[in-house]
């Protein structure tokens, strides 16, 4: 497995692989890899000749009061995990390698106005820009994203369609701890007590999955979910919403494919979870 | 020479050429090709195995009161010209092929705030988005742009740098009529009288080129240029400005590479011209 820190060196490797006719899969990550990432890398390994993992905590997707500085990092552990799964390359650039005097950007309207985009107004502009950059650097045939960041996945799919990236976007299921908590690098922020309280998210998801059916109203699904979360003293709801699976706009009832998504603060830690439903 | 109207068919041709290891050059145009475009296509022909010309009047770069409907079109003449120069493909999509329910976009700050961007606030967002789309569809090794749209060229260069497109941007000199008027598809709008009046742009450019030298102030260059234009009754200045060649921000004097650019209405027709100066 190779490790690159520069765009130039990465491009050189990529262009050689391309010349040899090899297919390339990309797993974009912010590092501190967990089983969720591992499942993406494994899927990527199965489907491509070359597996590239990018490991970059992208500063432009963090707001001024968010956890950029605190975001956990452990490159040696990430590297060992990637190697064990058989990745060919980790691309691990510095912020200054990725951004010097940046002016051009990629963004998306409407889909980024709801859910996490409401609380994190610059987040998806940062995501779209860095993912576009990674696409242009790594030139993958396929790129792998987790369903846990469901709005991100919907936005990337729409961006790829609108900007005509010739890349297949593969969405992969949420990976959970044994007790149900969705795997997240941010789970490391939780105290022992908070870790228990955080179960209210996956319990609410389970409740919503039990209730949802064609034609049901949003409030009939969301209210019992909110009750579960609100009964947990350490939890504070940011949002619990039902949106159209493509447009990310709120819906009143289940008449087309929907996403039911939530963001909940457990103490100071903001966690997300969701489920999708196809009519 | 082939003609394609769909993204899918274009992609298929492009991906086959790529597999054969051929280099691809792209000349993005809005059609109604003149000698300026021809010079780009010839240069592209010299430097690449495959020459692709895109012929698309991009609606998203026109403001609501601009000349989208009136913009001249003549595909048969364009096609004959491209064939005569030895182009391999004209990509000529419909607006609906390029845009269905578009939400993602590419834009650039700062560089797009001055000069034409001031008068045409959505113009460069439209340009950046359509050029990004064309880059992703045609996957060129090199793309050719005229120096006449100098701000566009500077913005595309910066976009390519910021978003890491692996594409060499080639800027080509302004092509002029015998009497000096810069070639433009919009020259066709000019009446006989306006055509004569339009010479004030190239005369002002010539005056500016005579005056400019290291250390000279902007007003020492721009005022005599404005005098020439203002002495023409049919002309109305939109802007005549000196800006830094990279940042497109106004400068007070010539201490680094600069662009001296103008937009002038001749009757209802808005024409542009410019020159660059390297210290």
JSON list of C-alpha atoms in Angstrom, two decimals, chain A residues 94-244:
[
{"chain": "A", "resi": 94, "resn": "UNK", "atom": "CA", "xyz": [-2.47, 18.67, 4.27]},
{"chain": "A", "resi": 95, "resn": "UNK", "atom": "CA", "xyz": [-5.07, 21.46, 4.32]},
{"chain": "A", "resi": 96, "resn": "UNK", "atom": "CA", "xyz": [-2.60, 23.76, 2.56]},
{"chain": "A", "resi": 97, "resn": "UNK", "atom": "CA", "xyz": [-2.01, 21.18, -0.18]},
{"chain": "A", "resi": 98, "resn": "UNK", "atom": "CA", "xyz": [-5.76, 21.10, -0.84]},
{"chain": "A", "resi": 99, "resn": "UNK", "atom": "CA", "xyz": [-6.48, 24.81, -0.42]},
{"chain": "A", "resi": 100, "resn": "UNK", "atom": "CA", "xyz": [-4.20, 27.68, -1.33]},
{"chain": "A", "resi": 101, "resn": "UNK", "atom": "CA", "xyz": [-6.09, 30.92, -1.92]},
{"chain": "A", "resi": 102, "resn": "UNK", "atom": "CA", "xyz": [-9.27, 29.06, -2.92]},
{"chain": "A", "resi": 103, "resn": "UNK", "atom": "CA", "xyz": [-11.96, 30.97, -4.85]},
{"chain": "A", "resi": 104, "resn": "UNK", "atom": "CA", "xyz": [-13.78, 28.41, -6.99]},
{"chain": "A", "resi": 105, "resn": "UNK", "atom": "CA", "xyz": [-16.29, 26.14, -5.29]},
{"chain": "A", "resi": 106, "resn": "UNK", "atom": "CA", "xyz": [-19.04, 23.65, -5.94]},
{"chain": "A", "resi": 107, "resn": "UNK", "atom": "CA", "xyz": [-22.37, 23.95, -4.19]},
{"chain": "A", "resi": 108, "resn": "UNK", "atom": "CA", "xyz": [-25.97, 22.81, -4.46]},
{"chain": "A", "resi": 109, "resn": "UNK", "atom": "CA", "xyz": [-29.22, 24.62, -3.77]},
{"chain": "A", "resi": 110, "resn": "UNK", "atom": "CA", "xyz": [-32.51, 23.28, -2.31]},
{"chain": "A", "resi": 111, "resn": "UNK", "atom": "CA", "xyz": [-31.17, 19.83, -1.27]},
{"chain": "A", "resi": 112, "resn": "UNK", "atom": "CA", "xyz": [-28.75, 21.57, 1.11]},
{"chain": "A", "resi": 113, "resn": "UNK", "atom": "CA", "xyz": [-31.33, 23.85, 2.73]},
{"chain": "A", "resi": 114, "resn": "UNK", "atom": "CA", "xyz": [-32.98, 21.23, 4.97]},
{"chain": "A", "resi": 115, "resn": "UNK", "atom": "CA", "xyz": [-31.92, 18.77, 7.73]},
{"chain": "A", "resi": 116, "resn": "UNK", "atom": "CA", "xyz": [-28.18, 19.15, 8.51]},
{"chain": "A", "resi": 117, "resn": "UNK", "atom": "CA", "xyz": [-27.89, 21.99, 5.98]},
{"chain": "A", "resi": 118, "resn": "UNK", "atom": "CA", "xyz": [-30.18, 24.14, 8.14]},
{"chain": "A", "resi": 119, "resn": "UNK", "atom": "CA", "xyz": [-28.00, 23.80, 11.24]},
{"chain": "A", "resi": 120, "resn": "UNK", "atom": "CA", "xyz": [-24.74, 23.71, 9.25]},
{"chain": "A", "resi": 121, "resn": "UNK", "atom": "CA", "xyz": [-25.22, 26.32, 6.48]},
{"chain": "A", "resi": 122, "resn": "UNK", "atom": "CA", "xyz": [-21.76, 26.07, 4.84]},
{"chain": "A", "resi": 123, "resn": "UNK", "atom": "CA", "xyz": [-21.33, 22.32, 5.40]},
{"chain": "A", "resi": 124, "resn": "UNK", "atom": "CA", "xyz": [-22.50, 20.96, 2.04]},
{"chain": "A", "resi": 125, "resn": "UNK", "atom": "CA", "xyz": [-20.70, 23.63, 0.03]},
{"chain": "A", "resi": 126, "resn": "UNK", "atom": "CA", "xyz": [-17.53, 22.37, 1.72]},
{"chain": "A", "resi": 127, "resn": "UNK", "atom": "CA", "xyz": [-18.50, 18.75, 1.06]},
{"chain": "A", "resi": 128, "resn": "UNK", "atom": "CA", "xyz": [-19.37, 19.31, -2.62]},
{"chain": "A", "resi": 129, "resn": "UNK", "atom": "CA", "xyz": [-16.15, 21.23, -3.20]},
{"chain": "A", "resi": 130, "resn": "UNK", "atom": "CA", "xyz": [-13.81, 18.74, -1.55]},
{"chain": "A", "resi": 131, "resn": "UNK", "atom": "CA", "xyz": [-15.54, 15.74, -3.12]},
{"chain": "A", "resi": 132, "resn": "UNK", "atom": "CA", "xyz": [-15.30, 17.38, -6.56]},
{"chain": "A", "resi": 133, "resn": "UNK", "atom": "CA", "xyz": [-11.62, 17.99, -5.95]},
{"chain": "A", "resi": 134, "resn": "UNK", "atom": "CA", "xyz": [-11.06, 14.38, -4.88]},
{"chain": "A", "resi": 135, "resn": "UNK", "atom": "CA", "xyz": [-12.99, 13.17, -7.94]},
{"chain": "A", "resi": 136, "resn": "UNK", "atom": "CA", "xyz": [-10.76, 15.28, -10.20]},
{"chain": "A", "resi": 137, "resn": "UNK", "atom": "CA", "xyz": [-7.58, 14.12, -8.48]},
{"chain": "A", "resi": 138, "resn": "UNK", "atom": "CA", "xyz": [-8.37, 10.39, -8.15]},
{"chain": "A", "resi": 139, "resn": "UNK", "atom": "CA", "xyz": [-10.61, 10.03, -11.26]},
{"chain": "A", "resi": 140, "resn": "UNK", "atom": "CA", "xyz": [-12.46, 7.06, -9.81]},
{"chain": "A", "resi": 141, "resn": "UNK", "atom": "CA", "xyz": [-14.88, 4.82, -11.72]},
{"chain": "A", "resi": 142, "resn": "UNK", "atom": "CA", "xyz": [-16.83, 4.31, -8.48]},
{"chain": "A", "resi": 143, "resn": "UNK", "atom": "CA", "xyz": [-16.99, 6.20, -5.19]},
{"chain": "A", "resi": 144, "resn": "UNK", "atom": "CA", "xyz": [-18.35, 4.84, -1.91]},
{"chain": "A", "resi": 145, "resn": "UNK", "atom": "CA", "xyz": [-20.37, 6.76, 0.69]},
{"chain": "A", "resi": 146, "resn": "UNK", "atom": "CA", "xyz": [-22.18, 5.63, 3.82]},
{"chain": "A", "resi": 147, "resn": "UNK", "atom": "CA", "xyz": [-25.95, 5.85, 4.14]},
{"chain": "A", "resi": 148, "resn": "UNK", "atom": "CA", "xyz": [-25.42, 7.26, 7.65]},
{"chain": "A", "resi": 149, "resn": "UNK", "atom": "CA", "xyz": [-24.75, 10.65, 6.07]},
{"chain": "A", "resi": 150, "resn": "UNK", "atom": "CA", "xyz": [-27.93, 10.26, 4.04]},
{"chain": "A", "resi": 151, "resn": "UNK", "atom": "CA", "xyz": [-28.29, 13.90, 3.01]},
{"chain": "A", "resi": 152, "resn": "UNK", "atom": "CA", "xyz": [-24.64, 13.96, 1.93]},
{"chain": "A", "resi": 153, "resn": "UNK", "atom": "CA", "xyz": [-25.22, 10.83, -0.16]},
{"chain": "A", "resi": 154, "resn": "UNK", "atom": "CA", "xyz": [-28.32, 12.34, -1.82]},
{"chain": "A", "resi": 155, "resn": "UNK", "atom": "CA", "xyz": [-26.43, 15.57, -2.52]},
{"chain": "A", "resi": 156, "resn": "UNK", "atom": "CA", "xyz": [-23.40, 13.78, -3.98]},
{"chain": "A", "resi": 157, "resn": "UNK", "atom": "CA", "xyz": [-25.66, 11.70, -6.23]},
{"chain": "A", "resi": 158, "resn": "UNK", "atom": "CA", "xyz": [-27.40, 14.86, -7.48]},
{"chain": "A", "resi": 159, "resn": "UNK", "atom": "CA", "xyz": [-24.10, 16.70, -7.90]},
{"chain": "A", "resi": 160, "resn": "UNK", "atom": "CA", "xyz": [-22.71, 13.84, -9.98]},
{"chain": "A", "resi": 161, "resn": "UNK", "atom": "CA", "xyz": [-25.84, 13.92, -12.16]},
{"chain": "A", "resi": 162, "resn": "UNK", "atom": "CA", "xyz": [-25.95, 17.71, -12.53]},
{"chain": "A", "resi": 163, "resn": "UNK", "atom": "CA", "xyz": [-22.24, 18.19, -13.21]},
{"chain": "A", "resi": 164, "resn": "UNK", "atom": "CA", "xyz": [-21.92, 15.02, -15.33]},
{"chain": "A", "resi": 165, "resn": "UNK", "atom": "CA", "xyz": [-19.16, 13.33, -13.36]},
{"chain": "A", "resi": 166, "resn": "UNK", "atom": "CA", "xyz": [-18.65, 9.95, -15.05]},
{"chain": "A", "resi": 167, "resn": "UNK", "atom": "CA", "xyz": [-18.59, 8.18, -11.68]},
{"chain": "A", "resi": 168, "resn": "UNK", "atom": "CA", "xyz": [-20.88, 5.59, -10.15]},
{"chain": "A", "resi": 169, "resn": "UNK", "atom": "CA", "xyz": [-21.90, 6.51, -6.60]},
{"chain": "A", "resi": 170, "resn": "UNK", "atom": "CA", "xyz": [-22.32, 3.50, -4.34]},
{"chain": "A", "resi": 171, "resn": "UNK", "atom": "CA", "xyz": [-24.26, 4.01, -1.11]},
{"chain": "A", "resi": 172, "resn": "UNK", "atom": "CA", "xyz": [-23.57, 1.50, 1.68]},
{"chain": "A", "resi": 173, "resn": "UNK", "atom": "CA", "xyz": [-25.72, 0.60, 4.72]},
{"chain": "A", "resi": 174, "resn": "UNK", "atom": "CA", "xyz": [-25.25, 2.07, 8.18]},
{"chain": "A", "resi": 175, "resn": "UNK", "atom": "CA", "xyz": [-23.02, -0.08, 10.39]},
{"chain": "A", "resi": 176, "resn": "UNK", "atom": "CA", "xyz": [-24.11, -0.20, 14.05]},
{"chain": "A", "resi": 177, "resn": "UNK", "atom": "CA", "xyz": [-22.66, -1.18, 17.40]},
{"chain": "A", "resi": 178, "resn": "UNK", "atom": "CA", "xyz": [-24.18, -4.32, 18.92]},
{"chain": "A", "resi": 179, "resn": "UNK", "atom": "CA", "xyz": [-26.62, -2.24, 20.94]},
{"chain": "A", "resi": 180, "resn": "UNK", "atom": "CA", "xyz": [-27.75, -0.27, 17.86]},
{"chain": "A", "resi": 181, "resn": "UNK", "atom": "CA", "xyz": [-25.74, 2.98, 18.02]},
{"chain": "A", "resi": 182, "resn": "UNK", "atom": "CA", "xyz": [-24.64, 3.97, 14.51]},
{"chain": "A", "resi": 183, "resn": "UNK", "atom": "CA", "xyz": [-20.85, 3.87, 14.16]},
{"chain": "A", "resi": 184, "resn": "UNK", "atom": "CA", "xyz": [-19.35, 7.35, 14.02]},
{"chain": "A", "resi": 185, "resn": "UNK", "atom": "CA", "xyz": [-15.95, 8.90, 14.60]},
{"chain": "A", "resi": 186, "resn": "UNK", "atom": "CA", "xyz": [-17.76, 11.35, 16.86]},
{"chain": "A", "resi": 187, "resn": "UNK", "atom": "CA", "xyz": [-18.89, 8.55, 19.25]},
{"chain": "A", "resi": 188, "resn": "UNK", "atom": "CA", "xyz": [-15.45, 8.91, 20.78]},
{"chain": "A", "resi": 189, "resn": "UNK", "atom": "CA", "xyz": [-16.59, 12.25, 22.28]},
{"chain": "A", "resi": 190, "resn": "UNK", "atom": "CA", "xyz": [-19.23, 10.51, 24.45]},
{"chain": "A", "resi": 191, "resn": "UNK", "atom": "CA", "xyz": [-18.80, 9.95, 28.18]},
{"chain": "A", "resi": 192, "resn": "UNK", "atom": "CA", "xyz": [-19.94, 6.61, 29.56]},
{"chain": "A", "resi": 193, "resn": "UNK", "atom": "CA", "xyz": [-23.29, 8.08, 30.60]},
{"chain": "A", "resi": 194, "resn": "UNK", "atom": "CA", "xyz": [-23.74, 9.84, 27.26]},
{"chain": "A", "resi": 195, "resn": "UNK", "atom": "CA", "xyz": [-22.89, 6.64, 25.41]},
{"chain": "A", "resi": 196, "resn": "UNK", "atom": "CA", "xyz": [-25.94, 5.03, 27.04]},
{"chain": "A", "resi": 197, "resn": "UNK", "atom": "CA", "xyz": [-28.12, 8.07, 26.38]},
{"chain": "A", "resi": 198, "resn": "UNK", "atom": "CA", "xyz": [-27.09, 8.02, 22.68]},
{"chain": "A", "resi": 199, "resn": "UNK", "atom": "CA", "xyz": [-29.09, 4.82, 22.24]},
{"chain": "A", "resi": 200, "resn": "UNK", "atom": "CA", "xyz": [-32.21, 6.98, 22.00]},
{"chain": "A", "resi": 201, "resn": "UNK", "atom": "CA", "xyz": [-31.31, 7.71, 18.35]},
{"chain": "A", "resi": 202, "resn": "UNK", "atom": "CA", "xyz": [-31.27, 4.11, 17.15]},
{"chain": "A", "resi": 203, "resn": "UNK", "atom": "CA", "xyz": [-34.30, 3.31, 19.35]},
{"chain": "A", "resi": 204, "resn": "UNK", "atom": "CA", "xyz": [-36.18, 6.13, 17.61]},
{"chain": "A", "resi": 205, "resn": "UNK", "atom": "CA", "xyz": [-35.07, 4.80, 14.21]},
{"chain": "A", "resi": 206, "resn": "UNK", "atom": "CA", "xyz": [-36.35, 1.36, 15.12]},
{"chain": "A", "resi": 207, "resn": "UNK", "atom": "CA", "xyz": [-39.66, 2.83, 16.25]},
{"chain": "A", "resi": 208, "resn": "UNK", "atom": "CA", "xyz": [-40.00, 4.78, 12.99]},
{"chain": "A", "resi": 209, "resn": "UNK", "atom": "CA", "xyz": [-39.22, 1.68, 10.93]},
{"chain": "A", "resi": 210, "resn": "UNK", "atom": "CA", "xyz": [-41.96, -0.21, 12.75]},
{"chain": "A", "resi": 211, "resn": "UNK", "atom": "CA", "xyz": [-44.53, 2.52, 12.15]},
{"chain": "A", "resi": 212, "resn": "UNK", "atom": "CA", "xyz": [-43.82, 3.58, 8.58]},
{"chain": "A", "resi": 213, "resn": "UNK", "atom": "CA", "xyz": [-46.09, 2.44, 5.75]},
{"chain": "A", "resi": 214, "resn": "UNK", "atom": "CA", "xyz": [-47.50, 3.84, 2.52]},
{"chain": "A", "resi": 215, "resn": "UNK", "atom": "CA", "xyz": [-49.86, 6.78, 3.10]},
{"chain": "A", "resi": 216, "resn": "UNK", "atom": "CA", "xyz": [-49.01, 7.35, 6.79]},
{"chain": "A", "resi": 217, "resn": "UNK", "atom": "CA", "xyz": [-48.57, 11.00, 7.80]},
{"chain": "A", "resi": 218, "resn": "UNK", "atom": "CA", "xyz": [-45.18, 12.35, 8.80]},
{"chain": "A", "resi": 219, "resn": "UNK", "atom": "CA", "xyz": [-46.34, 13.28, 12.29]},
{"chain": "A", "resi": 220, "resn": "UNK", "atom": "CA", "xyz": [-47.66, 9.77, 12.92]},
{"chain": "A", "resi": 221, "resn": "UNK", "atom": "CA", "xyz": [-44.11, 8.53, 12.37]},
{"chain": "A", "resi": 222, "resn": "UNK", "atom": "CA", "xyz": [-42.11, 11.40, 13.81]},
{"chain": "A", "resi": 223, "resn": "UNK", "atom": "CA", "xyz": [-44.00, 12.10, 17.04]},
{"chain": "A", "resi": 224, "resn": "UNK", "atom": "CA", "xyz": [-43.43, 8.67, 18.63]},
{"chain": "A", "resi": 225, "resn": "UNK", "atom": "CA", "xyz": [-39.77, 8.94, 17.55]},
{"chain": "A", "resi": 226, "resn": "UNK", "atom": "CA", "xyz": [-39.43, 12.36, 19.21]},
{"chain": "A", "resi": 227, "resn": "UNK", "atom": "CA", "xyz": [-41.07, 11.01, 22.37]},
{"chain": "A", "resi": 228, "resn": "UNK", "atom": "CA", "xyz": [-38.35, 8.40, 22.70]},
{"chain": "A", "resi": 229, "resn": "UNK", "atom": "CA", "xyz": [-35.61, 11.00, 22.28]},
{"chain": "A", "resi": 230, "resn": "UNK", "atom": "CA", "xyz": [-37.27, 13.56, 24.54]},
{"chain": "A", "resi": 231, "resn": "UNK", "atom": "CA", "xyz": [-37.57, 11.00, 27.34]},
{"chain": "A", "resi": 232, "resn": "UNK", "atom": "CA", "xyz": [-33.76, 10.94, 27.49]},
{"chain": "A", "resi": 233, "resn": "UNK", "atom": "CA", "xyz": [-32.58, 13.83, 29.73]},
{"chain": "A", "resi": 234, "resn": "UNK", "atom": "CA", "xyz": [-29.14, 14.14, 28.07]},
{"chain": "A", "resi": 235, "resn": "UNK", "atom": "CA", "xyz": [-30.64, 14.38, 24.56]},
{"chain": "A", "resi": 236, "resn": "UNK", "atom": "CA", "xyz": [-31.65, 17.58, 22.74]},
{"chain": "A", "resi": 237, "resn": "UNK", "atom": "CA", "xyz": [-33.25, 17.31, 19.30]},
{"chain": "A", "resi": 238, "resn": "UNK", "atom": "CA", "xyz": [-31.74, 19.38, 16.48]},
{"chain": "A", "resi": 239, "resn": "UNK", "atom": "CA", "xyz": [-34.21, 17.95, 13.96]},
{"chain": "A", "resi": 240, "resn": "UNK", "atom": "CA", "xyz": [-36.28, 14.80, 13.35]},
{"chain": "A", "resi": 241, "resn": "UNK", "atom": "CA", "xyz": [-37.71, 15.06, 9.84]},
{"chain": "A", "resi": 242, "resn": "UNK", "atom": "CA", "xyz": [-39.27, 13.17, 6.98]},
{"chain": "A", "resi": 243, "resn": "UNK", "atom": "CA", "xyz": [-38.14, 14.35, 3.54]},
{"chain": "A", "resi": 244, "resn": "UNK", "atom": "CA", "xyz": [-38.48, 13.24, -0.06]}
]
